[in-house]
Short mmCIF file of C-alpha atoms in Angstrom, two decimals:
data_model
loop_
_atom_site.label_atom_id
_atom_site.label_comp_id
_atom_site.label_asym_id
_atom_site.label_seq_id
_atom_site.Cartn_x
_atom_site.Cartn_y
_atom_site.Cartn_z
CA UNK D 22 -5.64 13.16 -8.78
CA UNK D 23 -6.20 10.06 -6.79
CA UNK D 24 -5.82 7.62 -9.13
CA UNK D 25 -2.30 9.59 -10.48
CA UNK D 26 -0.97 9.69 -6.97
CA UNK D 27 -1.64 6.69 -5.63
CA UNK D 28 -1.54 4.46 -9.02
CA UNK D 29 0.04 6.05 -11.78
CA UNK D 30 3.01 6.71 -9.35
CA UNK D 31 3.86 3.75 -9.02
CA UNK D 32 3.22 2.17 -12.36
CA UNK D 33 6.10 5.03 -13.82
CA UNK D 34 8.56 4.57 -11.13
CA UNK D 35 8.32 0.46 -11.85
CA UNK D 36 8.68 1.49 -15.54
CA UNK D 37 11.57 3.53 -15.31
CA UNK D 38 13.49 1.23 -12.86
CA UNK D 39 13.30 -2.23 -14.18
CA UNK D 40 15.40 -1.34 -16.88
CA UNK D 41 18.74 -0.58 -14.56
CA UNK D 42 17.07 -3.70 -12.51
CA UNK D 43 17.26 -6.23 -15.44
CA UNK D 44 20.78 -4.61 -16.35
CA UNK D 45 21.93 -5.42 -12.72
CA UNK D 46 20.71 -8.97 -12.39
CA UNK D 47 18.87 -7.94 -8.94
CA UNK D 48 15.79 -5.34 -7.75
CA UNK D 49 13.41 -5.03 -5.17
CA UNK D 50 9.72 -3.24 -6.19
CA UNK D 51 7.54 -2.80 -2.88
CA UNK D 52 4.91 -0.97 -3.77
CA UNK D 53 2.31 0.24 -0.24
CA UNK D 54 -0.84 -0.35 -1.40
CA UNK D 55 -3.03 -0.55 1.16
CA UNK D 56 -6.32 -3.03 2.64
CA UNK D 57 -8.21 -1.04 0.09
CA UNK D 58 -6.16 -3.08 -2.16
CA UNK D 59 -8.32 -6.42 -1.25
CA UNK D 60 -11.77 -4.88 -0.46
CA UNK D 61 -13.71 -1.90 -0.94
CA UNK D 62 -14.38 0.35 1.20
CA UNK D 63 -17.88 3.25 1.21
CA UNK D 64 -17.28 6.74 -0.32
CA UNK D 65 -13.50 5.96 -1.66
CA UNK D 66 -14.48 4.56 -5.09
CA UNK D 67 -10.96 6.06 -6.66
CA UNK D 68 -9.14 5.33 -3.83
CA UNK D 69 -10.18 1.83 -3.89
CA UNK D 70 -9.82 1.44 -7.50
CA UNK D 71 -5.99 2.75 -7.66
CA UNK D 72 -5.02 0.55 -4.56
CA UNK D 73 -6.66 -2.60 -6.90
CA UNK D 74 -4.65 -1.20 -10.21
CA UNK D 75 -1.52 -1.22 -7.61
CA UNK D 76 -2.27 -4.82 -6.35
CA UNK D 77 -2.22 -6.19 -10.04
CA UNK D 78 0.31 -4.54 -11.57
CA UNK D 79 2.68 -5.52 -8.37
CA UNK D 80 0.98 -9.14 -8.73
CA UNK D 81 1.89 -8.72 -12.83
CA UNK D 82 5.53 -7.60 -12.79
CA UNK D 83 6.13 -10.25 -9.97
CA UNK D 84 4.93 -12.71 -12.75
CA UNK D 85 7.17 -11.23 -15.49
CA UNK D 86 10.30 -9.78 -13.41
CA UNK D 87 10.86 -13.08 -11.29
CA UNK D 88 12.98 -14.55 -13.63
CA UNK D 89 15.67 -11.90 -13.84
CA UNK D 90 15.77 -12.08 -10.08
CA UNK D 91 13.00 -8.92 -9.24
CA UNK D 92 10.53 -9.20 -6.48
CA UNK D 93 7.30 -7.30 -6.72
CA UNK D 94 5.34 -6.91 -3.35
CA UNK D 95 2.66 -5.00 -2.56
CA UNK D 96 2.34 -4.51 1.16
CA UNK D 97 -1.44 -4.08 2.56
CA UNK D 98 -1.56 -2.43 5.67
CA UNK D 99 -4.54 -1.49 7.67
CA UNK D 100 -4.78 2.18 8.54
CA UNK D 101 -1.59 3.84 9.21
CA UNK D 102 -2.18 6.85 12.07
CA UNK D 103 -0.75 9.59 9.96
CA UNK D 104 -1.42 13.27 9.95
CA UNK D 105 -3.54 12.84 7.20
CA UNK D 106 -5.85 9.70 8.76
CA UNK D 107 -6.30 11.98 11.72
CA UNK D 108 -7.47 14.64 9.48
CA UNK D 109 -10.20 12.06 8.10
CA UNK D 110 -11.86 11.38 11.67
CA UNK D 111 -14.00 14.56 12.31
CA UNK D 112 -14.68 14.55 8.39
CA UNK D 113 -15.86 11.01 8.23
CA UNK D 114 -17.77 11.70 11.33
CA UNK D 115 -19.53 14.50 10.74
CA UNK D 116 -20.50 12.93 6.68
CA UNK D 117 -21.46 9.90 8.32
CA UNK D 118 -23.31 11.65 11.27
CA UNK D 119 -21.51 9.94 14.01
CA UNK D 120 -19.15 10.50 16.68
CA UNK D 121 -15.36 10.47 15.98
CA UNK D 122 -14.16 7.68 18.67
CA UNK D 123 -17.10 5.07 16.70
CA UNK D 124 -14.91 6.36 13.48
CA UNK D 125 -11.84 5.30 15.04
CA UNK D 126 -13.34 1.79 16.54
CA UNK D 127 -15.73 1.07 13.76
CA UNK D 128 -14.90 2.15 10.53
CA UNK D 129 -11.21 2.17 10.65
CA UNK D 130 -10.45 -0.65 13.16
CA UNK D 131 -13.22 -2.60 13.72
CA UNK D 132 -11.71 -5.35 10.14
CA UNK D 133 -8.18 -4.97 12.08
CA UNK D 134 -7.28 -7.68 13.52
CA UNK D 135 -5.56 -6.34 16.27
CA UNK D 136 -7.62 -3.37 16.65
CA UNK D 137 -4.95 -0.71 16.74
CA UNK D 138 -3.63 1.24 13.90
CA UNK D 139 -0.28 -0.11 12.11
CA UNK D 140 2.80 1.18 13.19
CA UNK D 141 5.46 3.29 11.06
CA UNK D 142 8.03 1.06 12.17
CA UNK D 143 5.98 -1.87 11.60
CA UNK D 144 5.81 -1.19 7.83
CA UNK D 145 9.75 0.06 7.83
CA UNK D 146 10.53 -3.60 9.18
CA UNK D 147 8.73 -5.20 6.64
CA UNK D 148 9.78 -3.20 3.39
CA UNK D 149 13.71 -3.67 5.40
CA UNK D 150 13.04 -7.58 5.23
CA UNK D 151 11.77 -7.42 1.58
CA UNK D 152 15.26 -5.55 0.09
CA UNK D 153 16.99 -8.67 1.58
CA UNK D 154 18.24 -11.46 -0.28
CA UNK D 155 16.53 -13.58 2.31
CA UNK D 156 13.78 -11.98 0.58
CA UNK D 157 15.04 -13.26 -2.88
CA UNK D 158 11.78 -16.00 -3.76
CA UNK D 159 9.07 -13.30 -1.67
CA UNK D 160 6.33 -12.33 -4.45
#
């Protein structure tokens, strides 16, 4: 289910749009993959595996769309605090057998750079900036 949601997903939706993309002479594919996408990560083999499959294939069609004037990014945020990463905490605590503010500083921002969790907006702006022509030689 994982691997469907989180890969599959996208590789359909980019298979079903370039088509009217090519026909158009234009498109933008901006697929969220996630940090997972460029290191693994303890107890998330499938997650980790479909956020890889989504880093190639955007890396791939970015290779073979670029010349009919398609970007293909795959944006790579850290962790994102959602509803569902703040239903994670007391699970990864308790199967990892420690408290739930170490979960929060250690295993979910202690490789962010800025130690705080990315920002809805933050994303928004970038995938906004990406649509643009400005955008146009981004891969």
């Amino acid at each position: 289910k994982i691997i469907a949601i989180n890969l599959s997903s996208c590789f359909y939706t980019t298979k079903y749009s370039i088509p009217h993309m090519k026909k158009h002479g234009w498109g933008r594919i901006i697929n969220i993959a996630s940090a997972h996408a460029k290191r693994a990560s303890k107890f998330k083999s499938a997650y980790v595996a479909a956020k890889h499959g989504v880093a190639g294939l955007t890396k791939t069609v970015a290779l073979e769309m670029g010349p009919h004037s398609i970007t293909s990014n795959a944006v790579c945020p850290g962790y994102v605090l959602t509803e569902l990463v703040e239903k994670q905490i007391p699970i990864t605590a308790e199967a990892r057998g420690i408290t739930e503010e170490e979960v929060v500083q250690n295993v979910m921002l202690g490789n962010q750079p800025t130690g705080k969790f990315v920002g809805i907006e933050e994303l928004s702006g970038l995938v906004e900036f990406l649509c643009t022509n400005e955008a146009r030689s981004v891969n």
